[in-house]
Coordinates of C-alpha atoms in Angstrom, one line a residue:
M18 CA -36.6 -47.9 -78.6
A19 CA -36.3 -51.0 -80.6
T20 CA -38.4 -54.0 -79.7
L21 CA -36.8 -57.4 -79.6
T22 CA -38.4 -60.2 -81.5
S23 CA -38.3 -64.0 -80.7
A24 CA -37.5 -66.9 -82.9
I25 CA -38.6 -69.5 -80.3
D26 CA -41.2 -72.0 -81.2
P27 CA -42.8 -73.5 -78.1
A28 CA -44.2 -76.4 -80.1
S29 CA -40.7 -77.4 -81.4
E30 CA -39.2 -80.8 -80.3
T31 CA -36.1 -79.1 -78.9
F32 CA -38.1 -76.6 -76.8
R33 CA -40.3 -79.4 -75.4
A34 CA -37.4 -81.6 -74.6
N35 CA -35.6 -78.7 -72.9
A36 CA -38.7 -77.8 -70.9
A37 CA -39.2 -81.4 -69.8
V38 CA -35.7 -81.7 -68.5
Y39 CA -35.9 -78.3 -66.7
D40 CA -39.2 -79.4 -65.0
G41 CA -37.0 -81.9 -63.2
L42 CA -34.5 -79.2 -62.2
L43 CA -37.4 -77.1 -60.8
K44 CA -38.9 -80.0 -59.0
T45 CA -35.5 -80.6 -57.3
L46 CA -35.1 -77.0 -56.4
R47 CA -38.5 -76.8 -54.8
E48 CA -38.0 -80.0 -52.8
R49 CA -34.8 -78.6 -51.4
Q50 CA -36.4 -75.3 -50.6
A51 CA -39.0 -77.1 -48.6
W52 CA -36.1 -78.6 -46.6
S53 CA -35.0 -75.1 -45.9
M54 CA -38.5 -73.8 -45.0
A55 CA -39.0 -76.8 -42.5
G56 CA -36.3 -75.5 -40.2
G57 CA -35.3 -78.0 -37.5
G58 CA -38.2 -80.3 -38.3
E59 CA -41.8 -80.8 -37.2
R60 CA -40.9 -82.0 -33.7
M61 CA -38.6 -79.0 -32.9
V62 CA -41.1 -76.6 -34.5
Q63 CA -43.9 -78.0 -32.2
R64 CA -41.6 -77.7 -29.2
H65 CA -40.9 -74.1 -30.1
R66 CA -44.7 -73.3 -30.4
E67 CA -45.3 -75.0 -27.0
R68 CA -43.0 -72.5 -25.4
G69 CA -45.1 -69.7 -26.8
K70 CA -42.6 -68.9 -29.6
I71 CA -43.4 -68.3 -33.2
P72 CA -41.4 -70.0 -36.0
V73 CA -38.9 -67.6 -37.6
R74 CA -40.5 -67.2 -41.0
E75 CA -43.9 -66.5 -39.4
R76 CA -42.2 -63.8 -37.3
I77 CA -41.0 -62.2 -40.5
D78 CA -44.4 -62.5 -42.1
L79 CA -45.9 -60.6 -39.1
L80 CA -43.1 -58.1 -39.1
V81 CA -43.2 -57.0 -42.8
D82 CA -46.1 -54.9 -44.3
P83 CA -49.1 -57.0 -45.3
L84 CA -48.9 -58.3 -49.0
S85 CA -45.4 -56.9 -49.5
P86 CA -42.6 -59.0 -50.9
F87 CA -39.8 -60.5 -48.8
L88 CA -36.7 -61.4 -50.8
E89 CA -35.0 -64.2 -48.9
L90 CA -31.3 -64.7 -49.4
S91 CA -29.4 -67.9 -49.6
P92 CA -32.2 -70.2 -48.4
L93 CA -30.1 -73.3 -49.3
A94 CA -27.1 -72.4 -47.3
A95 CA -25.4 -75.4 -45.8
W96 CA -27.3 -77.7 -48.2
G97 CA -25.5 -81.0 -48.1
L98 CA -23.4 -80.1 -45.2
Y99 CA -23.6 -81.5 -41.6
G100 CA -25.8 -84.3 -42.8
N101 CA -28.3 -81.7 -43.8
A102 CA -29.0 -81.1 -40.1
V103 CA -28.6 -77.2 -40.4
P104 CA -31.3 -76.0 -42.8
A105 CA -30.7 -72.6 -44.2
A106 CA -27.6 -72.5 -41.9
G107 CA -29.9 -71.9 -39.0
I108 CA -30.6 -68.3 -39.9
V109 CA -33.1 -66.5 -42.3
T110 CA -31.9 -63.2 -44.0
G111 CA -33.7 -61.2 -46.5
I112 CA -35.1 -57.8 -47.6
G113 CA -38.6 -56.7 -46.7
T114 CA -40.7 -53.5 -46.1
I115 CA -41.6 -52.5 -42.6
R116 CA -43.9 -49.5 -42.1
G117 CA -43.0 -48.4 -45.6
V118 CA -39.2 -48.7 -44.9
T119 CA -37.1 -51.2 -46.8
C120 CA -35.1 -53.1 -44.4
M121 CA -32.5 -56.0 -44.1
I122 CA -33.9 -58.6 -41.7
I123 CA -31.6 -61.1 -40.0
A124 CA -33.4 -63.7 -38.0
N125 CA -32.0 -66.7 -36.1
D126 CA -33.9 -70.1 -36.3
A127 CA -33.8 -71.6 -32.8
T128 CA -35.4 -74.8 -34.1
T129 CA -32.1 -75.5 -35.9
K130 CA -29.3 -76.4 -33.4
G131 CA -30.6 -73.7 -31.1
G132 CA -29.8 -71.0 -33.5
S133 CA -26.0 -71.6 -33.1
F134 CA -23.6 -70.0 -35.5
F135 CA -21.9 -72.4 -37.8
K136 CA -19.3 -71.0 -40.2
E137 CA -22.0 -70.8 -43.0
T138 CA -24.3 -69.0 -40.5
I139 CA -21.8 -66.3 -40.0
R140 CA -21.0 -66.1 -43.8
K141 CA -24.8 -65.6 -44.3
H142 CA -25.1 -63.1 -41.4
V143 CA -22.1 -61.0 -42.6
R144 CA -23.2 -61.1 -46.1
A145 CA -26.6 -59.7 -45.2
Q146 CA -24.8 -56.9 -43.2
D147 CA -22.6 -56.1 -46.2
I148 CA -25.6 -55.7 -48.5
A149 CA -27.3 -53.5 -45.9
F150 CA -24.2 -51.4 -45.4
E151 CA -23.6 -50.8 -49.1
S152 CA -27.4 -50.1 -49.7
R153 CA -27.8 -48.2 -46.5
L154 CA -30.7 -50.3 -45.4
P155 CA -31.7 -50.3 -41.7
V156 CA -31.1 -53.8 -40.1
V157 CA -33.6 -55.5 -37.9
Y158 CA -32.2 -58.5 -36.0
L159 CA -34.6 -61.1 -34.7
V160 CA -32.4 -62.6 -32.1
D161 CA -32.9 -66.2 -30.9
C162 CA -29.4 -67.7 -30.8
G163 CA -27.2 -69.7 -28.7
G164 CA -24.0 -68.0 -29.9
A165 CA -21.0 -69.5 -31.8
N166 CA -20.9 -73.3 -32.4
L167 CA -17.9 -74.0 -30.1
Q168 CA -17.0 -77.2 -32.0
Q169 CA -16.0 -74.8 -34.9
G170 CA -14.1 -72.3 -32.8
D171 CA -11.2 -72.0 -35.3
E172 CA -13.7 -71.4 -38.2
V173 CA -16.2 -69.0 -36.4
F174 CA -14.2 -66.9 -34.0
P175 CA -10.8 -65.4 -34.8
D176 CA -10.8 -64.0 -38.4
Q177 CA -12.1 -60.7 -39.7
D178 CA -15.2 -62.1 -41.3
H179 CA -15.9 -64.5 -38.4
F180 CA -18.2 -63.7 -35.4
G181 CA -16.3 -60.5 -34.4
G182 CA -16.7 -59.2 -38.0
A183 CA -20.4 -59.2 -37.5
F184 CA -20.2 -57.0 -34.4
Y185 CA -17.7 -54.8 -36.2
R186 CA -20.1 -54.2 -39.1
Q187 CA -22.9 -53.5 -36.7
C188 CA -20.9 -50.8 -35.0
R189 CA -19.8 -49.3 -38.3
M190 CA -23.4 -49.2 -39.6
S191 CA -24.7 -47.5 -36.5
A192 CA -21.9 -44.9 -36.7
A193 CA -22.8 -44.3 -40.3
G194 CA -26.4 -43.6 -39.3
I195 CA -27.8 -46.9 -40.5
P196 CA -30.3 -48.0 -37.9
Q197 CA -29.6 -51.2 -36.0
I198 CA -32.6 -52.6 -34.2
A199 CA -32.8 -55.9 -32.3
T200 CA -35.7 -57.8 -31.0
V201 CA -34.9 -60.7 -28.6
F202 CA -37.1 -63.7 -28.6
G203 CA -34.9 -66.3 -26.9
E204 CA -31.6 -66.8 -25.3
C205 CA -28.7 -64.5 -26.2
T206 CA -25.5 -65.7 -24.5
A207 CA -21.8 -65.1 -24.9
G208 CA -21.2 -63.5 -28.3
G209 CA -24.9 -63.6 -29.1
A210 CA -25.5 -61.0 -26.4
Y211 CA -23.6 -58.4 -28.4
I212 CA -26.2 -58.4 -31.1
P213 CA -28.8 -56.7 -28.9
A214 CA -26.2 -54.9 -26.8
L215 CA -24.8 -53.1 -29.9
A216 CA -28.2 -52.3 -31.4
D217 CA -29.5 -48.7 -31.3
E218 CA -32.8 -49.9 -29.9
V219 CA -33.8 -53.2 -28.3
V220 CA -37.0 -55.0 -27.6
M221 CA -37.1 -58.0 -25.2
T222 CA -39.9 -60.6 -24.8
A223 CA -41.1 -61.8 -21.4
G224 CA -40.6 -65.4 -20.5
N225 CA -38.3 -66.7 -23.2
S226 CA -35.8 -64.0 -23.8
S227 CA -32.6 -63.4 -22.0
V228 CA -29.3 -61.5 -22.6
H229 CA -26.1 -62.4 -20.7
L230 CA -22.4 -62.6 -21.5
G231 CA -22.2 -65.8 -19.5
G232 CA -25.2 -68.1 -18.8
P233 CA -26.0 -69.6 -15.4
Q234 CA -23.6 -72.5 -16.0
I235 CA -20.7 -70.2 -16.9
V236 CA -21.4 -67.9 -13.9
K237 CA -21.4 -71.0 -11.6
A238 CA -18.1 -72.3 -13.0
A239 CA -16.4 -68.8 -13.1
I240 CA -17.5 -67.1 -9.7
R241 CA -19.6 -69.9 -8.0
E242 CA -22.7 -67.9 -8.1
I243 CA -25.9 -69.8 -8.5
V244 CA -28.5 -67.8 -10.4
D245 CA -31.5 -68.6 -12.7
R246 CA -31.6 -67.3 -16.3
D247 CA -34.4 -64.7 -15.7
T248 CA -32.7 -63.1 -12.7
L249 CA -29.4 -63.1 -14.5
G250 CA -30.6 -61.6 -17.8
G251 CA -34.3 -61.8 -18.3
A252 CA -36.5 -59.3 -20.1
E253 CA -37.9 -57.7 -17.0
M254 CA -34.5 -57.2 -15.3
H255 CA -33.0 -55.6 -18.5
S256 CA -36.0 -53.4 -19.0
T257 CA -36.3 -52.2 -15.4
V258 CA -32.8 -52.5 -13.8
S259 CA -29.9 -52.7 -16.3
G260 CA -31.4 -50.6 -19.1
V261 CA -30.0 -53.0 -21.7
S262 CA -33.6 -53.4 -23.1
D263 CA -35.4 -50.3 -24.3
H264 CA -38.8 -51.9 -24.7
F265 CA -40.6 -54.8 -22.7
A266 CA -43.1 -57.0 -24.6
R267 CA -45.4 -59.4 -22.9
D268 CA -45.3 -61.8 -25.8
E269 CA -43.9 -62.2 -29.3
M270 CA -46.8 -60.5 -31.0
E271 CA -46.4 -57.5 -28.9
A272 CA -42.6 -57.5 -29.5
I273 CA -43.2 -57.6 -33.3
A274 CA -45.7 -54.7 -33.0
K275 CA -43.2 -52.7 -31.0
T276 CA -40.4 -53.5 -33.6
R277 CA -42.7 -52.2 -36.4
D278 CA -43.4 -49.1 -34.3
I279 CA -39.7 -48.5 -33.9
V280 CA -39.0 -48.7 -37.7
G281 CA -42.0 -46.4 -38.3
A282 CA -40.4 -43.8 -36.0
L283 CA -37.0 -43.8 -37.7
N284 CA -37.8 -40.7 -39.8
R285 CA -36.2 -42.3 -42.7
V286 CA -37.3 -41.3 -46.2
Q287 CA -36.2 -43.5 -49.0
R288 CA -36.4 -41.7 -52.3
T289 CA -35.8 -43.3 -55.6
H290 CA -33.6 -41.8 -58.4
G291 CA -33.4 -42.2 -62.2
D292 CA -35.7 -42.5 -65.2
I293 CA -38.3 -44.5 -63.4
R294 CA -41.4 -45.4 -65.5
P295 CA -44.6 -47.4 -65.1
P296 CA -43.7 -51.0 -65.3
R297 CA -44.9 -52.9 -68.4
P298 CA -44.8 -56.7 -69.0
P299 CA -42.5 -58.2 -71.7
L300 CA -44.0 -59.3 -74.9
F301 CA -42.9 -62.8 -74.3
D302 CA -43.6 -65.2 -71.5
L303 CA -40.9 -65.7 -68.8
A304 CA -42.2 -69.2 -68.4
E305 CA -40.7 -70.1 -71.8
I306 CA -37.1 -69.6 -70.6
P307 CA -36.7 -73.2 -69.4
G308 CA -37.6 -74.4 -72.9
I309 CA -34.9 -72.0 -74.3
V310 CA -32.0 -72.8 -72.0
G311 CA -32.5 -76.4 -71.1
A312 CA -29.8 -78.1 -69.0
D313 CA -27.3 -78.9 -71.5
L314 CA -24.6 -76.2 -71.3
T315 CA -22.9 -77.4 -74.6
R316 CA -25.9 -76.1 -76.4
P317 CA -25.8 -72.3 -77.0
F318 CA -28.8 -70.1 -76.7
D319 CA -29.3 -66.5 -77.8
Q320 CA -29.3 -64.2 -74.6
R321 CA -31.5 -61.8 -76.6
E322 CA -34.3 -64.4 -76.1
I323 CA -33.8 -64.1 -72.3
I324 CA -33.5 -60.2 -72.4
A325 CA -36.8 -60.1 -74.5
R326 CA -38.5 -61.9 -71.5
L327 CA -37.0 -59.6 -68.9
V328 CA -37.2 -56.0 -70.0
D329 CA -40.3 -54.0 -70.1
G330 CA -42.2 -54.2 -73.3
S331 CA -39.4 -56.3 -74.7
E332 CA -37.8 -52.9 -75.6
F333 CA -33.9 -52.9 -75.7
H334 CA -31.6 -50.3 -77.2
E335 CA -28.6 -52.5 -78.2
F336 CA -25.1 -51.0 -78.2
K337 CA -22.6 -51.8 -80.9
P338 CA -24.9 -54.6 -82.3
L339 CA -22.5 -55.3 -85.3
Y340 CA -19.3 -55.4 -83.2
G341 CA -18.1 -57.9 -80.7
A342 CA -21.0 -60.3 -81.3
T343 CA -20.3 -62.6 -78.4
L344 CA -21.3 -60.0 -75.9
V345 CA -24.7 -58.4 -76.1
C346 CA -24.9 -54.9 -74.4
G347 CA -27.8 -52.5 -74.3
F348 CA -30.2 -50.4 -72.3
G349 CA -33.8 -51.1 -71.2
H350 CA -36.1 -51.0 -68.2
I351 CA -37.0 -53.9 -65.8
Q352 CA -40.2 -53.3 -63.6
G353 CA -39.9 -49.6 -64.7
L354 CA -36.3 -49.2 -63.5
P355 CA -33.5 -48.3 -65.9
V356 CA -30.8 -50.9 -66.5
G357 CA -27.9 -51.7 -68.7
I358 CA -27.5 -55.3 -69.6
L359 CA -24.3 -57.3 -70.6
A360 CA -25.1 -60.8 -71.7
N361 CA -22.7 -63.5 -73.0
N362 CA -23.4 -65.0 -76.5
G363 CA -20.2 -67.0 -76.6
V364 CA -16.6 -66.9 -75.5
L365 CA -15.2 -63.3 -75.0
F366 CA -12.8 -62.2 -77.7
S367 CA -10.8 -58.9 -77.7
D368 CA -13.6 -56.9 -79.5
S369 CA -16.3 -58.1 -77.2
S370 CA -14.1 -57.3 -74.2
L371 CA -13.5 -53.7 -75.4
K372 CA -17.1 -53.4 -76.2
G373 CA -18.0 -54.4 -72.7
A374 CA -15.6 -52.0 -71.1
H375 CA -16.9 -49.1 -73.2
F376 CA -20.6 -49.9 -72.4
I377 CA -19.8 -50.1 -68.7
E378 CA -18.2 -46.6 -68.9
L379 CA -21.5 -45.3 -70.5
C380 CA -23.6 -46.9 -67.7
D381 CA -21.3 -45.3 -65.1
Q382 CA -21.4 -42.0 -66.9
R383 CA -25.2 -42.1 -67.0
N384 CA -25.8 -43.5 -63.5
V385 CA -27.5 -46.6 -65.0
P386 CA -27.2 -49.8 -62.9
I387 CA -25.9 -52.9 -64.7
V388 CA -27.1 -56.4 -64.9
F389 CA -24.8 -59.2 -66.1
L390 CA -26.3 -62.4 -67.6
Q391 CA -23.5 -64.9 -67.4
N392 CA -23.1 -67.8 -69.7
I393 CA -19.4 -67.9 -70.4
T394 CA -16.7 -70.4 -70.8
G395 CA -14.0 -67.7 -70.5
F396 CA -11.9 -65.4 -72.6
M397 CA -10.5 -66.6 -76.0
V398 CA -7.2 -68.4 -75.9
G399 CA -4.7 -69.4 -78.6
S400 CA -1.9 -67.7 -80.5
D401 CA -4.3 -65.5 -82.7
A402 CA -6.0 -64.3 -79.5
E403 CA -2.8 -63.5 -77.8
R404 CA -1.4 -61.6 -80.8
G405 CA -4.6 -59.7 -80.8
G406 CA -4.0 -58.6 -77.2
I407 CA -6.6 -60.7 -75.4
A408 CA -4.6 -60.4 -72.2
K409 CA -4.7 -56.6 -72.1
N410 CA -8.2 -56.3 -73.6
S411 CA -9.7 -58.8 -71.2
A412 CA -8.0 -56.9 -68.4
K413 CA -9.7 -53.7 -69.5
L414 CA -13.1 -55.4 -69.0
V415 CA -12.0 -56.6 -65.6
Y416 CA -10.8 -53.1 -64.8
A417 CA -14.0 -51.5 -65.9
V418 CA -16.2 -54.0 -63.8
S419 CA -14.0 -53.3 -60.7
N420 CA -14.2 -49.6 -60.9
A421 CA -17.9 -49.1 -62.1
R422 CA -19.6 -47.0 -59.3
V423 CA -23.1 -47.8 -60.2
P424 CA -24.8 -50.9 -58.7
R425 CA -24.2 -54.2 -60.4
Y426 CA -26.3 -57.4 -60.4
T427 CA -25.4 -60.8 -61.7
I428 CA -27.6 -63.7 -62.9
V429 CA -25.8 -66.9 -63.9
T430 CA -28.0 -68.3 -66.6
G431 CA -25.7 -71.0 -67.8
G432 CA -22.0 -71.7 -67.3
S433 CA -19.6 -69.3 -65.4
Y434 CA -16.0 -70.5 -65.8
G435 CA -12.6 -69.1 -65.3
A436 CA -11.7 -65.5 -65.9
G437 CA -15.0 -65.1 -67.8
N438 CA -16.6 -65.2 -64.3
Y439 CA -14.4 -62.2 -63.3
G440 CA -15.0 -60.2 -66.5
M441 CA -18.8 -60.7 -66.0
S442 CA -18.9 -59.5 -62.4
G443 CA -18.6 -62.7 -60.5
R444 CA -18.8 -63.0 -56.8
G445 CA -15.1 -61.9 -56.3
F446 CA -16.1 -58.5 -57.9
R447 CA -18.7 -57.7 -55.3
P448 CA -21.9 -57.4 -57.3
R449 CA -24.7 -56.1 -55.1
F450 CA -26.6 -59.4 -55.6
M451 CA -25.7 -62.6 -57.4
F452 CA -28.2 -65.3 -58.2
M453 CA -28.0 -68.6 -60.2
W454 CA -30.5 -70.6 -62.1
P455 CA -30.8 -74.4 -61.3
N456 CA -29.3 -75.3 -64.7
A457 CA -26.2 -73.1 -64.0
R458 CA -22.6 -74.2 -63.3
L459 CA -19.7 -72.2 -61.7
G460 CA -16.1 -73.2 -61.5
T461 CA -12.5 -72.7 -62.4
M462 CA -12.9 -74.7 -65.5
S463 CA -15.7 -76.9 -67.0
P464 CA -15.5 -80.6 -66.1
D465 CA -14.4 -81.4 -69.8
V466 CA -11.6 -78.8 -69.9
G467 CA -10.4 -79.2 -66.2
S468 CA -10.2 -82.9 -66.4
S469 CA -8.4 -82.7 -69.8
V470 CA -5.9 -80.4 -68.4
L471 CA -5.1 -82.3 -65.3
M472 CA -4.9 -85.6 -67.3
D473 CA -2.3 -84.1 -69.7
L474 CA -0.3 -83.3 -66.6
R475 CA -0.7 -86.7 -65.3
R476 CA 0.3 -88.3 -68.5
S477 CA 3.4 -86.1 -68.7
S478 CA 4.5 -87.6 -65.3
I479 CA 4.2 -91.2 -66.4
S480 CA 7.9 -91.7 -66.5
R481 CA 8.3 -90.6 -62.8
N482 CA 4.9 -92.1 -61.6
P483 CA 3.9 -95.1 -63.8
A484 CA 0.2 -95.9 -64.3
T485 CA -1.8 -98.4 -66.4
E486 CA -4.4 -97.3 -68.8
V487 CA -7.1 -98.6 -66.4
E488 CA -5.6 -96.5 -63.6
L489 CA -5.6 -93.4 -65.9
A490 CA -9.2 -94.0 -66.9
E491 CA -10.2 -94.2 -63.2
H492 CA -8.2 -91.1 -62.4
E493 CA -9.8 -89.2 -65.2
A494 CA -13.3 -90.3 -64.0
K495 CA -12.4 -89.1 -60.6
L496 CA -11.3 -85.7 -61.8
R497 CA -14.5 -85.3 -63.9
R498 CA -16.6 -86.1 -60.8
M499 CA -14.6 -83.6 -58.8
F500 CA -15.1 -80.8 -61.3
D501 CA -18.8 -81.7 -61.7
E502 CA -19.5 -81.8 -58.0
Q503 CA -17.7 -78.5 -57.2
S504 CA -19.5 -76.6 -60.0
D505 CA -22.9 -77.9 -59.1
P506 CA -25.3 -75.0 -58.2
Y507 CA -26.2 -76.6 -54.9
Y508 CA -22.6 -77.0 -54.0
C509 CA -22.1 -73.3 -54.7
T510 CA -25.1 -72.0 -53.0
A511 CA -24.5 -74.1 -49.8
R512 CA -21.2 -72.3 -49.4
L513 CA -22.8 -68.9 -50.2
W514 CA -20.9 -68.3 -53.4
D515 CA -24.2 -66.7 -54.6
D516 CA -27.2 -65.1 -52.9
G517 CA -29.5 -68.0 -53.8
L518 CA -30.9 -70.2 -56.6
I519 CA -33.9 -68.7 -58.3
E520 CA -36.4 -70.0 -60.9
P521 CA -36.0 -68.3 -64.3
A522 CA -39.7 -67.2 -64.2
D523 CA -39.0 -65.3 -61.0
T524 CA -35.9 -63.4 -62.4
R525 CA -37.7 -60.3 -63.4
D526 CA -39.4 -59.8 -60.1
V527 CA -36.1 -60.5 -58.2
L528 CA -34.2 -58.1 -60.3
G529 CA -37.0 -55.5 -59.9
L530 CA -36.6 -55.7 -56.1
C531 CA -32.8 -55.5 -56.3
L532 CA -32.9 -52.5 -58.8
A533 CA -35.4 -50.7 -56.5
I534 CA -33.1 -51.0 -53.5
G535 CA -30.3 -49.5 -55.7
A536 CA -32.5 -46.8 -57.0
M537 CA -32.8 -45.4 -53.5
E538 CA -29.1 -44.3 -53.5
P539 CA -28.4 -40.8 -54.8
P540 CA -26.6 -40.7 -58.1
V541 CA -22.8 -40.8 -58.0
T542 CA -21.1 -37.5 -58.8
G543 CA -17.6 -36.4 -59.5
P544 CA -14.8 -37.5 -61.9
R545 CA -15.2 -41.0 -63.4
P546 CA -12.5 -43.4 -64.5
V547 CA -11.9 -43.9 -68.2
Y548 CA -12.0 -47.6 -69.4
R549 CA -11.9 -47.4 -73.2
M550 CA -8.1 -47.2 -73.8

């Protein structure tokens, strides 16, 4: 297999300037990740400990196998919302290994608003379940929640992807043979009670845990019965009387140990498939990526330089290298796992669209998972492009992405705009995982193009809606701010339009974990759709 070379000079002025700017982006990312890790703040965490409770991420550290990785998803959910009072949307989700079994872990953080479910909390919970369902991962729920945030009833209760959707998914996964395990560390009231009630196996912790459809206040108001929390739904009652709990734990450490034992007894073998090889490091340093990409999206960079720092041995078998130059396609391995890569080197023309559709068909035929490296302003526009069939040819790429049966993974390395986002497996096309770099932007249009389009429309209405040049300039500035704000990576990740912001230097490890999860699925068999038409 051919080995990629690199034209990057780390001593060049451009490289050093890019790296310096990117250092600022990484500093901001780490500061905001620290906000997420802090949960409800020092005072609430201390209060949590005084009750004999372990903070949520420490619970996860104790649950997963020693020295094994934990891939946390969407840690910056709800950033910038609610006055930043709901770090990580009050819930930690991610993938880890328990007794040798790869599992999805969904854990409430009771130091943040009592673990209540805001709309972003539910989006994050449901997203984790969807990943688990598609990848057939057992789900372990570490439950410590106060149910739905009643002040957002219209945004958390009635729709299919609201709170009820989480229970629906839990039932469907259990029926499909995907284990659902719940360990209760705190109060589970109202809808929150259904998380352990619907689980296949439940652990409850003495003292702090309780499960009840209506808490003492609701019981008093509804039937005028006065009862304390433990008598109503405590761990001892549910373990010895109701049978809601399958295991009684004296404290949280014992509850975590029992949860590990349950996973160890699942009799679940997760075999991997495909041309898996011993992993080899790339020939070039991932730490150089910030100096290559910088933060100015108007400056192009060659995605081959990124690929050379991601794939094993920097070996890459490029497909159609002399055709459709604005889309780089080819095969390689990442952390020993086979992969096909599609990466943007400019706007998508008809030829690059057809090339991409053809390559996706090959990956689907060969059971090779696909990684998309997005840096795309969109498909080509203009009379020449339309006469060349861009509408149909771009649709062929979109069709191929939609119908590929192998796992797809997306990394936004730069811009991700318009229909280019669709053709390169954006969120709407359900990639298994989608991550963004801190320099990335995602939106309908770039701030320059979007504000220009809307200003043209505004100027065309001058006769009906007069405005001075000063007012027009103010309107244009407002439009640019809007497009810039809504395409910001933190705006996107706060609303769970991705699975998290990651540092470029971590991309190879993150992709390796994701590819390993996909490799546990048996190869797809049967007739395949044809894309190259």
